[in-house]
Amino acid sequence: MKIAVIGGTGLIGSKLVKKLREHGQEVVAASPTSGVNTITGEGLADGLKGASAVVDVTNAPSWEDTAVLKFFETSTRNLLAYGAGAGVGHYVALSVVGTERLLESGYFRAKLVQEKLIKASSIPYSIVRATQFFEFVKQIADYSTEGNKVRLPPALIQPMAADDVASALGRIATSSPVNSIVEIGGPEQFRLDELVRRDLAAFQDPREVISDPHGRYYGIQVSERSLVPDRGAQLGATRFEDWLTQATKPVAKAGGKPA
Ligand SMILES: NC(=O)c1ccc[n+]([C@@H]2O[C@H](COP(=O)([O-])OP(=O)(O)OC[C@H]3O[C@@H](n4cnc5c(N)ncnc54)[C@H](OP(=O)(O)O)[C@@H]3O)[C@@H](O)[C@H]2O)c1
């Protein structure tokens, strides 16, 4: 089975490519660096030739409202057109849990357009909606930082490890299309303010997290359950505390001493 991973050099894409290859799959890791560009169409015909499944884990270089919409719309239209031409039998795309509850943000409006284009196409599909990655928590803090303070609401969040996202995508890409949305999430729920406080403390980041019911998630007003998946979500195994322990471990230099 040949699988084309579009965005194969990204955080999720690179992990997915590695896992699929370890399971003996033939994989094309496609991105502009390897000469495949979903915006211009460059390299797409060759990249998708003979692929039975495509996994779209691209992300837009700019998250500005107009730019991000243009990216996901053009990229998805091109991938679907070239995919149909190549006879791809399963189109898998990574989206975000709660997308329709987060439309105050141009990023999520663009992700919803991406999902709608996929649903309207002739290619059988699986849309995988993931919760926020552990690796993304610092970026959530950065967005809400003013001076030394990070203002966040106590909304529920059920984040997951990028590794578990890649494993779930690998499983889904090598199974039959579900022609609907699959939700994936982490094993535990947190309050957003508390999660960010723990993350910053573990990385010895001196910023102070202020719990504020009017604080925003990435500029979006969220309610208690905006970010969490439904009951039926497939859950990753990695706990936040274990991920933090690994992620904050000093990197050993050659010779075995910590850097
Ligand atoms: N962050 C979260 O917590 C979260 C949660 C749920 C879902 N998601 C979704 O997960 C997806 C992947 O995120 P990520 O963090 O893995 O992204 P990422 O690390 O930023 O990687 C993006 C990938 O897209 C590629 N790319 C960019 N422009 C392209 C183009 N024109 N043609 C082909 N490839 C292009 C990049 O290639 P280069 O390396 O060559 O630039 C890179 O391989 C996103 O769609 C996002 O919406 C994210």
XYZ file of C-alpha atoms and ligand atoms in Angstrom:
307
model
C 0.000 0.000 0.000
C 1.441 3.363 -1.006
C 0.533 6.328 1.200
C 1.289 9.956 0.346
C 1.787 12.107 3.443
C 1.323 15.721 2.387
C 3.131 17.934 4.896
C 5.452 15.001 5.579
C 8.176 17.243 7.061
C 5.924 18.855 9.698
C 5.499 18.015 13.385
C 2.803 15.381 12.784
C 3.833 14.499 9.218
C 7.408 13.507 10.092
C 6.220 11.292 12.966
C 3.558 9.702 10.752
C 6.026 8.978 7.929
C 8.376 7.260 10.391
C 5.614 5.143 11.952
C 4.157 4.062 8.594
C 7.609 3.056 7.309
C 8.261 1.094 10.516
C 5.036 -0.798 9.737
C 6.336 -1.655 6.272
C 4.227 0.800 4.263
C 5.533 2.504 1.151
C 5.400 6.232 1.936
C 5.913 9.422 -0.045
C 6.806 12.279 2.331
C 5.671 15.318 0.355
C 6.293 18.998 1.060
C 7.705 22.024 -0.789
C 11.189 20.921 0.302
C 10.726 17.672 -1.632
C 9.267 19.510 -4.657
C 5.561 19.016 -3.878
C 3.537 22.186 -3.459
C -0.215 21.988 -2.872
C -0.687 25.677 -3.680
C 1.022 25.753 -7.070
C 0.285 22.096 -7.890
C 3.998 21.481 -8.511
C 4.948 17.801 -8.082
C 1.417 16.703 -7.097
C 0.738 14.452 -10.089
C 3.992 12.538 -9.526
C 3.669 12.565 -5.724
C 0.186 11.011 -5.794
C 0.808 8.527 -8.628
C -0.087 5.016 -7.420
C -1.057 6.181 -3.920
C -4.022 4.362 -2.413
C -4.291 6.854 0.446
C -3.409 10.517 0.955
C -2.946 12.003 4.408
C -3.155 15.798 4.481
C -1.201 17.148 7.464
C -0.232 20.458 5.890
C -0.501 23.720 7.761
C -0.622 27.287 6.517
C 2.542 29.401 6.790
C 0.434 32.452 7.786
C -2.591 32.308 10.102
C -3.814 35.780 9.103
C -7.556 35.486 8.235
C -7.370 35.922 4.440
C -4.076 34.090 4.004
C -5.076 31.030 5.996
C -8.414 30.726 4.180
C -6.690 31.014 0.819
C -4.151 28.370 1.861
C -6.583 25.679 3.029
C -9.039 26.338 0.197
C -6.457 26.232 -2.610
C -4.403 23.439 -1.084
C -7.438 21.203 -0.473
C -8.973 21.862 -3.910
C -5.673 20.949 -5.594
C -5.111 17.847 -3.466
C -8.654 16.598 -4.123
C -8.417 17.256 -7.885
C -5.020 15.567 -8.288
C -6.101 12.820 -5.857
C -9.207 12.043 -7.915
C -7.075 12.045 -11.074
C -4.640 9.572 -9.516
C -7.465 7.259 -8.375
C -6.745 7.732 -4.645
C -9.181 5.601 -2.634
C -8.892 7.215 0.809
C -8.399 10.901 1.663
C -7.438 11.479 5.294
C -7.153 14.999 6.703
C -6.200 16.279 10.133
C -8.547 18.880 11.599
C -9.382 20.171 15.065
C -11.939 19.079 17.680
C -14.645 21.717 18.135
C -13.909 23.494 14.836
C -17.545 24.627 14.431
C -17.466 26.097 17.979
C -14.347 28.193 17.271
C -15.438 30.117 14.181
C -14.672 33.492 15.760
C -11.154 32.757 14.469
C -10.254 32.905 10.778
C -8.049 29.829 11.273
C -11.024 27.658 12.203
C -13.225 29.156 9.492
C -10.508 27.983 7.070
C -10.390 24.494 8.642
C -14.183 24.223 8.251
C -13.897 25.124 4.553
C -11.223 22.419 4.229
C -13.576 19.863 5.830
C -16.524 20.901 3.624
C -14.484 20.553 0.418
C -13.432 17.047 1.455
C -17.006 16.006 2.295
C -18.229 17.331 -1.073
C -15.583 15.511 -3.117
C -15.970 12.133 -4.788
C -13.061 10.547 -2.870
C -13.929 8.365 0.159
C -12.537 10.134 3.246
C -11.825 10.182 6.957
C -11.610 13.563 8.677
C -9.637 13.190 11.893
C -10.296 15.935 14.413
C -7.617 16.070 17.119
C -7.498 18.077 20.321
C -4.601 20.477 20.972
C -1.142 18.886 20.949
C 0.967 19.021 24.152
C 3.627 20.589 21.892
C 1.195 23.453 21.142
C 0.545 24.531 24.756
C 3.379 27.090 24.780
C 1.939 28.699 21.632
C -1.433 29.033 23.402
C 0.381 30.872 26.200
C 2.280 33.095 23.741
C -0.947 34.220 22.092
C -2.470 35.340 25.421
C 0.657 36.956 26.858
C 0.801 40.616 27.804
C 4.026 41.636 29.508
C 4.718 38.863 31.984
C 1.107 37.782 32.351
C -0.870 35.124 30.509
C -4.638 35.577 30.861
C -6.630 32.384 30.222
C -10.110 31.021 30.971
C -10.639 27.853 33.040
C -12.260 26.076 30.050
C -11.825 22.313 29.805
C -9.160 20.976 27.437
C -8.118 17.381 26.658
C -4.734 17.732 24.927
C -2.709 14.898 23.429
C 0.860 14.021 22.413
C 1.804 14.613 18.756
C 3.121 11.034 18.810
C -0.370 9.722 19.640
C -1.882 11.901 16.886
C 0.511 10.313 14.379
C -0.292 6.779 15.629
C -4.031 7.388 15.276
C -3.580 8.809 11.766
C -1.481 5.796 10.768
C -4.190 3.436 12.015
C -6.935 5.341 10.229
C -5.004 5.767 6.949
C -4.442 2.019 6.717
C -8.116 1.202 7.437
C -11.223 1.707 5.312
C -12.549 5.263 4.898
C -15.267 6.132 7.431
C -16.759 8.962 5.293
C -17.313 11.004 8.438
C -15.436 12.672 11.286
C -13.376 10.723 13.828
C -12.426 12.524 17.044
C -9.165 11.825 18.864
C -7.984 13.265 22.171
C -5.744 12.836 25.188
C -6.366 10.570 28.195
C -7.105 13.402 30.681
C -8.988 16.681 30.905
C -7.472 19.824 32.393
C -8.515 23.414 32.932
C -6.788 25.493 30.246
C -5.315 28.018 32.728
C -3.952 25.217 34.920
C -2.520 23.254 31.976
C -0.600 26.289 30.726
C 0.594 27.084 34.276
C 2.026 23.548 34.598
C 3.628 23.688 31.158
C 5.327 27.049 31.772
C 6.529 25.987 35.231
C 8.020 22.752 33.859
C 9.963 24.690 31.211
C 11.011 27.275 33.843
C 9.184 29.999 31.959
C 8.713 32.912 34.404
C 5.358 34.108 33.010
C 2.433 34.202 35.425
C -0.881 32.644 34.392
C -3.950 34.618 35.488
C -7.221 32.665 35.643
C -9.810 34.862 33.974
C -13.292 33.650 32.947
C -13.206 36.374 30.243
C -9.757 35.306 29.002
C -9.614 33.885 25.484
C -8.252 30.751 23.815
C -6.240 31.937 20.819
C -8.333 35.112 20.730
C -11.593 33.137 20.837
C -14.226 33.327 23.555
C -14.766 29.712 24.618
C -17.264 28.037 26.895
C -16.610 25.196 29.348
C -16.715 22.407 26.719
C -15.756 24.182 23.454
C -12.395 22.406 23.222
C -13.222 18.900 24.408
C -14.257 15.944 22.250
C -17.439 13.899 22.548
C -17.596 10.699 24.596
C -16.801 8.433 21.640
C -13.368 9.952 20.920
C -10.384 7.606 20.470
C -7.939 8.416 23.270
C -4.135 8.466 23.116
C -2.211 6.825 25.966
C 0.445 9.441 26.748
C -0.218 11.463 29.901
C 0.783 15.124 30.030
C 3.010 14.639 33.079
C 4.979 11.842 31.371
C 5.335 13.906 28.202
C 6.575 16.882 30.259
C 9.181 14.702 31.961
C 10.518 13.625 28.564
C 10.248 17.058 26.946
C 12.108 18.861 29.743
C 14.876 16.255 30.070
C 18.317 17.748 29.363
C 19.581 16.534 25.976
C 22.607 14.268 26.431
C 25.675 15.416 24.494
C 28.069 12.987 22.822
C 29.991 11.476 25.746
C 26.783 11.060 27.752
C 26.860 14.330 29.730
C 23.733 16.517 29.738
C 24.062 19.677 27.625
N -1.512 22.439 16.785
C -2.499 21.713 17.281
O -2.652 21.580 18.505
C -3.461 21.008 16.331
C -4.537 20.300 16.849
C -5.373 19.600 15.974
C -5.131 19.618 14.600
N -4.079 20.342 14.110
C -3.827 20.304 12.644
O -2.667 19.547 12.392
C -2.191 19.851 11.084
C -0.670 19.700 11.021
O -0.066 20.523 11.993
P 1.513 20.492 12.282
O 1.694 21.207 13.588
O 2.065 19.105 12.120
O 2.039 21.426 11.100
P 3.549 21.907 10.808
O 4.519 21.283 11.752
O 3.508 23.401 10.703
O 3.824 21.292 9.353
C 3.169 21.778 8.229
C 3.586 20.966 7.021
O 2.886 21.510 5.891
C 3.830 21.639 4.835
N 3.399 22.654 3.883
C 3.265 23.992 4.067
N 2.910 24.588 2.906
C 2.795 23.580 1.987
C 2.478 23.553 0.607
N 2.175 24.669 -0.067
N 2.500 22.351 -0.035
C 2.807 21.201 0.625
N 3.110 21.172 1.936
C 3.114 22.356 2.606
C 5.121 22.017 5.537
O 6.238 21.810 4.659
P 7.668 22.563 4.889
O 8.264 21.915 6.107
O 8.418 22.275 3.661
O 7.322 24.014 5.081
C 5.085 21.027 6.699
O 5.522 19.757 6.263
C -2.743 21.254 10.774
O -3.589 21.183 9.646
C -3.533 21.650 12.019
O -4.741 22.332 11.710
C -3.242 21.018 14.933
